[in-house]
Amino acid sequence: MEKVTIKEVSKHLGQDIQLQSWVFNFRSSGKIFFLQLRDGTGRLQAVISKNDVSEDVWKVCEEITMESSVIVTGVVNEEKRSPFGFEMQVKDIKVLQVAEEYPIAKKEHGIDFLLDNRHLWLRSERQATIMRVRDEIIWLMREFFRNEGFVLTDSPILTPTSCEGTTTLFSTEYFDETAYLSQSGQLYLEACAMALGKVYDFGPTFRAEKSKTRRHMMEFWMLDAEAAFMQHDENLKVQEKLVSYVVVNILKSKKKELKLLGRDTKFLEKVKAPFPRMKYSEAINKLHNLGSDIKEGEDLGADDETMLMKEFDQPVFVTHYPTKIKAFYMQPDPENPNQVLCDDLLAPEGYGEIIGGSERIWDLKLLEQRIKEHKLSQKDFEWYVDLRRYGSVPHAGFGIGLERTVAWICGLDHVRETIPFPRLLNRLKP
Ligand code: ATP
C-alpha cells in the first residue's frame, strides 16, 4: 500500500492509498463518520460509512478522539463541495494512539493559556501556517544572499564580551570564565568580511531587554550581512533589494497561506525598491508637525515610528542619527561628524524597525578613541581593533530581525506567534 501525504493526494485519485495523520476534528451522523485529518502537509476529510466497513473498523471509529493519531487506508476522489477539494472514502483505519481529552478546544482561549500550551497550539492551522511562511522567508533571504555572492559565515553564540553595552546581556558559566550569549554577530562578521568580502550570518541572538512590547523577544533570529568596500549608499541598496526580493516572492509562493491568515496584501504588493529615505533631523521635524513631543537627540520610540509611517505605504529608511545615541563603531558622516552613516528601515502598517545598519569606522585612531569614549575595555576589543591595523577598508552592513519581518508579512499583532517557542519577558516555558 502506497503511503501518501495529503499534499500529494491529487496525484493518486482513485487509488488505494494510506495516510499517516492526526484527527483534528470529527463528527458522526449515526451511520457515517467524518474525520478531519491533518498530516503536516495539508488537511483532508475522510468519510467512513458503516455499511462499507467491518464491525471492527466501525468500533475503532467510535473510540477516536480529537488529536488521535491514525493510519487511514482508502480511496481519495475530488470533491468540489469540500473546502479541502478532495475526500477520502475509508476502507480501513488503525489508531496508533487514542488521544486524551485535548486541552485546546474550539472555543476561544486566552493568550496565556495558549502560550502555556504552545507545544500543542502549534498544531492549529493558523500557527502551522505562520511557521510555513517563516520557513519560506528564511529560504528567500538565504537565496537572496547566495544570488548576490555573499558567503554564510556564522558568528559564535557564546562570546567573551558584548557588542553594544552590557546591560542587556545574558551571562552563563564557561568553565571558570563568564560567557555572554550573543546580541549580534556583527563584530565577528566584520572580521569575516575582511577574509571573504561579502558575508552574512543567521542565527539566534539574545537580549535581556526588560521590554514588554509586541516586537521584543529575549531570543530572536537575526540575519547580519557585511561587505568590505561597501559604503552607506550601497548598504541601503542591498537592504531594499533584500526586502523587495522577500516580499515580491512570498506574495507568489505563499499566496494561499497569507490568505488563510487573513492578510490584506494590498500594502505588501506596493513594496518595491527604492524605498523613501529620510534623515533623522527630517524625521524629528515631521514628528513635531504631527504633534509628537519627541526631543531632538532622542531615539525614536515605537509610537514615534508608527506616527511617522502613517503617510507611507512603503518601508522607509531613517538615516544619519546623532552620533551620541548610536553604537561606538558607526562611521561619522564626513559632512557632519555629529551624525553617523547609519539607517533603520521602518516597515509600514505600524510594524516599525525591522533592520538596523551602518557604515563602520575603519580608521584605527578614531575607533580607539570611540572605545575610550564609550568606556569599553580596550583589551576585550583588541581583536576587533586589529581589523583596522591590517589592511583596513571602508565597510558596512546591517542586521534584519526575522520575527519582526515575519510579523509584518503575515500581518500579526505580536512577534510571539512568529517563532515556534517564544522567549518573552517572564516566559521561558514550554
Ligand atoms: P529596538 O530599538 O526596536 O529595540 P534595536 O535598535 O535594538 O531595536 P538592532 O540592534 O538594530 O535593533 O537589531 C537589528 C534588528 O533586530 C532590529 O531591526 C529588529 O528587527 C531586530 N530586533 C532587535 N531587538 C529585537 C528583539 N528584542 N526582539 C525581536 N527582534 C529584535
XYZ file of C-alpha atoms and ligand atoms in Angstrom:
461
model
C 0.000 0.000 0.000
C 1.469 3.333 -1.021
C 1.968 5.841 1.800
C 0.967 9.260 0.534
C 0.917 12.674 2.173
C -2.194 14.846 1.983
C -0.335 17.290 -0.249
C 0.193 14.510 -2.789
C -3.316 13.016 -2.885
C -4.260 14.746 -6.144
C -1.698 12.540 -7.916
C -3.311 9.359 -6.564
C -7.018 9.861 -7.239
C -8.987 6.637 -7.418
C -6.137 4.527 -5.999
C -5.903 2.730 -2.666
C -3.583 4.797 -0.511
C -2.561 5.143 3.106
C -2.420 8.400 5.084
C -0.462 8.737 8.332
C -2.177 11.526 10.185
C -3.914 13.087 13.177
C -7.629 13.693 13.644
C -8.115 17.409 14.195
C -11.897 17.186 14.225
C -14.639 14.603 13.756
C -18.378 14.163 13.767
C -20.750 11.313 13.296
C -24.259 11.079 11.944
C -25.129 7.604 13.171
C -24.160 5.687 10.076
C -21.366 7.894 8.798
C -18.215 9.169 10.464
C -16.474 12.265 9.179
C -12.849 12.504 10.219
C -10.901 15.632 9.520
C -7.284 14.693 9.123
C -4.057 16.652 9.096
C -0.562 15.352 8.460
C 1.580 18.488 8.435
C 1.365 18.814 4.654
C -2.360 19.525 4.454
C -5.880 18.805 5.656
C -8.475 16.406 4.299
C -11.853 14.933 5.206
C -12.199 11.164 5.382
C -15.622 9.520 5.341
C -16.423 6.145 6.869
C -19.799 4.571 6.085
C -20.983 1.882 8.473
C -22.223 -0.245 5.567
C -18.829 -0.238 3.808
C -16.548 -1.317 6.654
C -16.302 -4.267 9.006
C -17.718 -4.091 12.508
C -14.190 -3.934 13.931
C -13.322 -0.874 11.857
C -16.578 0.791 12.922
C -15.744 0.105 16.586
C -12.340 1.705 16.155
C -14.033 4.840 14.794
C -16.185 5.106 17.882
C -13.059 5.323 20.043
C -11.470 8.171 18.126
C -10.943 11.487 19.901
C -9.600 14.834 18.817
C -5.845 14.672 18.010
C -5.747 10.854 17.990
C -3.052 9.556 15.658
C -4.336 7.291 12.909
C -3.300 5.412 9.791
C -6.153 5.515 7.326
C -6.493 3.409 4.178
C -8.926 4.268 1.421
C -9.541 5.943 -1.917
C -9.371 9.694 -2.473
C -11.520 11.455 -5.030
C -12.106 15.029 -5.989
C -14.926 16.637 -4.004
C -15.846 20.120 -5.150
C -18.167 20.757 -2.191
C -15.420 20.095 0.363
C -13.229 23.019 1.486
C -10.284 20.657 1.065
C -11.151 19.898 -2.573
C -10.781 16.140 -2.040
C -12.356 13.495 0.137
C -11.315 10.019 1.196
C -13.659 7.032 1.352
C -12.144 4.955 4.141
C -11.727 1.202 3.916
C -9.640 0.617 6.994
C -8.326 2.561 9.929
C -5.694 1.862 12.534
C -5.413 4.013 15.629
C -1.853 4.488 16.851
C -2.945 6.288 19.996
C -6.294 7.443 21.286
C -5.598 10.994 22.433
C -6.616 12.082 25.921
C -9.086 14.944 26.165
C -7.430 17.688 24.129
C -6.982 20.883 26.145
C -7.251 23.266 23.200
C -10.888 23.136 22.264
C -12.647 25.085 19.560
C -13.696 27.839 21.947
C -11.610 30.968 22.344
C -8.698 30.716 24.750
C -6.686 33.490 26.406
C -3.159 34.144 25.166
C -1.513 32.916 28.398
C -3.319 29.606 28.151
C -2.281 29.262 24.519
C 1.344 30.131 25.269
C 1.393 27.647 28.186
C 0.234 25.083 25.641
C 2.458 26.291 22.807
C 3.648 22.697 22.222
C 0.037 21.865 21.235
C -1.063 25.258 19.943
C 1.487 24.897 17.126
C -0.772 22.204 15.624
C -3.516 24.705 14.864
C -3.861 25.565 11.204
C -3.095 29.221 11.777
C 0.055 28.637 13.809
C 1.347 25.968 11.436
C 0.726 28.337 8.524
C 2.774 31.080 10.187
C 5.628 28.571 10.595
C 5.446 27.777 6.875
C 5.673 31.447 5.965
C 8.603 31.836 8.388
C 10.371 28.911 6.726
C 9.824 30.439 3.290
C 11.137 33.840 4.400
C 14.301 32.198 5.709
C 14.870 30.389 2.413
C 14.222 33.544 0.413
C 16.717 35.502 2.485
C 19.340 32.806 2.080
C 18.618 32.561 -1.633
C 18.982 36.326 -1.985
C 22.401 36.355 -0.357
C 23.563 33.357 -2.311
C 22.499 35.031 -5.577
C 24.305 38.207 -4.538
C 27.555 36.354 -3.827
C 27.530 36.599 -0.020
C 29.133 33.708 1.884
C 27.464 32.278 5.011
C 29.930 32.631 7.899
C 28.044 32.100 11.129
C 29.051 34.030 14.216
C 29.535 32.451 17.638
C 26.716 32.400 20.170
C 28.942 32.155 23.237
C 31.034 35.300 23.370
C 33.532 36.754 25.838
C 32.126 40.258 25.655
C 29.239 42.294 24.361
C 28.709 44.039 21.059
C 26.784 47.030 22.395
C 26.826 47.678 26.143
C 26.423 45.107 28.888
C 23.030 45.934 30.380
C 21.070 43.583 28.151
C 23.393 40.576 28.212
C 22.559 37.065 29.332
C 25.569 35.515 31.019
C 26.474 31.928 31.595
C 29.372 29.981 33.082
C 32.090 28.969 30.679
C 34.227 26.728 32.883
C 35.975 29.275 35.100
C 35.119 32.257 32.905
C 31.888 34.110 32.220
C 30.466 33.924 28.713
C 27.674 36.018 27.255
C 25.035 34.959 24.778
C 25.466 36.872 21.543
C 23.373 40.019 20.990
C 24.512 40.359 17.401
C 27.083 38.659 15.220
C 28.191 41.914 13.643
C 31.694 42.336 15.058
C 32.670 38.791 14.084
C 31.092 39.275 10.705
C 33.296 42.311 10.104
C 36.307 40.021 10.583
C 34.825 37.513 8.111
C 34.202 40.302 5.577
C 37.926 41.116 5.653
C 38.588 37.468 4.765
C 35.790 36.760 2.260
C 34.500 40.121 1.038
C 30.738 39.712 1.275
C 29.375 37.636 4.139
C 26.274 37.007 6.215
C 25.308 35.104 9.322
C 21.956 33.882 10.503
C 21.291 32.680 13.979
C 19.643 33.245 17.321
C 20.527 36.377 19.273
C 19.747 37.134 22.874
C 18.842 40.360 24.612
C 17.869 40.625 28.248
C 15.684 43.612 27.435
C 13.077 44.334 30.037
C 10.710 45.383 27.240
C 7.240 44.001 27.187
C 6.278 45.220 23.732
C 4.718 43.461 20.791
C 8.036 43.460 18.951
C 10.628 42.464 21.527
C 11.662 38.961 22.491
C 14.551 37.818 24.618
C 15.656 35.340 21.956
C 15.179 36.185 18.296
C 16.766 35.299 14.974
C 18.820 37.837 13.174
C 20.480 37.812 9.806
C 23.515 40.097 9.689
C 25.193 40.994 6.419
C 28.533 42.754 5.988
C 30.617 43.696 2.968
C 34.118 45.044 2.586
C 34.397 48.221 0.472
C 30.640 48.782 0.809
C 29.568 52.227 1.990
C 26.383 53.862 3.240
C 24.505 54.264 -0.083
C 25.271 50.778 -1.288
C 24.345 49.394 2.130
C 20.857 50.877 1.784
C 20.559 49.476 -1.724
C 21.331 45.942 -0.566
C 18.745 46.266 2.222
C 15.940 47.485 -0.021
C 16.769 44.881 -2.639
C 16.634 42.140 0.019
C 13.306 43.280 1.463
C 11.748 43.684 -2.007
C 13.019 40.241 -3.013
C 11.463 38.601 0.031
C 8.115 40.398 -0.266
C 7.688 40.007 -4.049
C 8.477 36.299 -3.877
C 6.473 35.484 -0.767
C 3.393 37.029 -2.384
C 3.803 34.476 -5.159
C 4.878 31.394 -3.242
C 2.751 31.750 -0.100
C -0.370 33.382 -1.514
C -2.671 30.697 -0.146
C -1.087 30.858 3.299
C -1.340 34.659 3.526
C -4.996 34.442 2.538
C -5.604 31.841 5.223
C -4.031 34.211 7.756
C -6.471 36.895 6.620
C -3.591 39.117 5.473
C -4.740 42.038 3.353
C -1.781 42.167 0.948
C -2.544 45.493 -0.727
C 0.331 47.264 1.039
C 2.750 44.388 0.531
C 2.004 44.477 -3.183
C 3.321 48.038 -3.309
C 6.704 47.149 -1.803
C 9.264 47.953 -4.434
C 12.813 49.360 -4.209
C 13.939 52.110 -3.964
C 12.398 52.969 -0.602
C 11.980 56.570 0.584
C 14.904 57.917 2.646
C 14.681 60.473 5.423
C 17.371 61.875 7.680
C 16.838 61.691 11.447
C 16.535 65.511 11.606
C 13.752 65.436 8.992
C 12.012 62.659 10.916
C 12.088 64.781 14.083
C 10.608 67.776 12.225
C 7.892 65.624 10.733
C 7.088 64.174 14.148
C 6.833 67.644 15.682
C 4.428 68.651 12.898
C 2.403 65.536 13.628
C 2.116 66.553 17.277
C 4.833 64.397 18.902
C 6.800 65.840 21.840
C 9.985 63.889 20.998
C 13.111 65.924 21.755
C 15.936 66.427 19.265
C 18.619 63.877 20.177
C 16.215 61.213 21.480
C 15.889 57.817 19.838
C 12.607 57.136 18.036
C 10.277 55.010 20.130
C 7.730 52.542 18.761
C 4.960 55.163 18.882
C 7.096 57.692 17.015
C 7.840 55.120 14.325
C 4.158 54.330 13.912
C 3.228 58.017 13.733
C 5.978 58.727 11.218
C 4.934 55.871 8.959
C 1.267 56.865 8.740
C 1.707 58.587 5.395
C 3.884 55.863 3.823
C 2.872 52.575 2.305
C 6.473 51.580 1.518
C 9.208 50.777 4.041
C 11.201 53.944 4.848
C 14.871 54.465 5.755
C 15.649 56.827 8.612
C 19.346 57.708 8.387
C 22.006 59.961 9.953
C 21.139 59.599 13.644
C 23.039 61.679 16.189
C 26.431 60.124 16.956
C 25.832 60.288 20.692
C 22.840 57.905 20.696
C 24.392 55.302 18.440
C 26.897 52.462 18.850
C 30.637 53.148 19.131
C 31.567 51.564 15.784
C 29.451 53.730 13.474
C 31.221 55.879 10.878
C 30.642 59.627 11.262
C 29.145 61.486 8.335
C 32.084 63.398 6.723
C 29.735 66.372 6.173
C 28.591 66.476 9.787
C 30.545 64.423 12.330
C 27.757 64.847 14.905
C 25.760 62.323 12.961
C 26.587 58.827 11.770
C 26.123 56.975 8.477
C 23.517 54.623 9.840
C 20.000 53.563 8.933
C 16.922 51.999 10.440
C 14.452 50.533 7.987
C 10.891 51.052 9.222
C 8.153 48.772 7.932
C 4.772 50.323 7.139
C 1.409 49.497 8.766
C 2.743 50.222 12.248
C 5.365 47.447 12.287
C 8.322 49.766 12.874
C 12.014 48.952 12.691
C 12.953 45.681 11.016
C 16.561 46.494 10.042
C 19.386 48.398 11.708
C 22.536 49.084 9.719
C 25.566 51.346 9.396
C 28.881 52.050 7.791
C 31.595 51.061 10.283
C 34.557 53.124 11.458
C 37.634 51.919 9.613
C 40.203 54.396 10.897
C 42.322 52.938 13.717
C 42.710 56.151 15.747
C 39.033 57.061 15.601
C 37.917 53.583 16.629
C 40.338 53.585 19.582
C 39.018 56.982 20.617
C 35.391 55.798 20.441
C 36.144 52.700 22.523
C 37.560 55.044 25.195
C 34.616 57.465 24.992
C 32.158 54.602 25.381
C 34.170 53.311 28.370
C 34.613 49.902 26.767
C 37.510 47.635 27.606
C 40.436 48.133 25.193
C 41.550 44.607 25.923
C 38.219 42.994 25.001
C 38.125 44.747 21.666
C 41.792 44.243 20.762
C 40.996 41.655 18.078
C 38.295 43.910 16.604
C 40.669 46.861 16.520
C 43.198 44.611 14.729
C 40.898 44.692 11.699
C 41.887 48.389 11.420
C 45.590 47.553 11.740
C 45.923 45.064 8.928
C 44.593 46.338 5.624
C 41.664 48.370 6.892
C 38.981 49.234 4.325
C 35.620 51.015 4.406
C 32.867 48.532 5.131
C 29.226 48.459 6.083
C 26.454 46.081 6.991
C 23.140 45.567 8.698
C 21.005 43.185 10.740
C 17.449 42.204 9.877
C 15.239 40.713 12.581
C 13.451 37.622 11.314
C 10.493 37.657 13.691
C 9.605 41.296 13.055
C 9.778 40.617 9.320
C 7.506 37.582 9.691
C 5.045 39.557 11.861
C 4.872 42.311 9.236
C 4.484 39.985 6.247
C 1.858 37.842 7.999
C 0.102 40.899 9.465
C 0.357 39.679 13.088
C -0.228 41.791 16.173
C 2.717 40.391 18.115
C 6.056 38.678 17.398
C 5.230 35.881 19.875
C 3.409 33.907 17.154
C 6.291 34.100 14.667
C 8.666 31.609 16.346
C 7.895 28.054 17.475
C 8.739 28.662 21.141
C 8.872 32.363 22.035
C 11.101 33.548 24.848
C 9.386 36.587 26.304
C 9.762 38.692 29.395
C 8.692 36.297 32.194
C 8.195 33.376 29.827
C 10.760 30.607 29.444
C 8.284 27.735 29.135
C 7.491 25.411 27.450
P 14.762 48.346 19.036
O 15.246 49.756 19.148
O 13.458 48.209 18.326
O 14.817 47.585 20.332
P 17.417 47.790 18.093
O 17.771 49.144 17.579
O 17.937 47.362 19.413
O 15.813 47.591 18.075
P 19.231 46.422 16.314
O 20.233 46.258 17.391
O 19.495 47.388 15.240
O 17.784 46.717 16.991
O 18.916 44.978 15.728
C 18.623 44.732 14.373
C 17.216 44.162 14.203
O 16.978 43.059 15.080
C 16.100 45.119 14.532
O 15.846 45.999 13.478
C 14.949 44.177 14.770
O 14.378 43.711 13.554
C 15.613 43.013 15.447
N 15.469 43.074 16.898
C 16.213 43.801 17.764
N 15.854 43.571 19.044
C 14.849 42.659 18.985
C 14.071 41.984 19.976
N 14.274 42.187 21.277
N 13.121 41.102 19.566
C 12.925 40.855 18.261
N 13.652 41.448 17.279
C 14.597 42.343 17.630
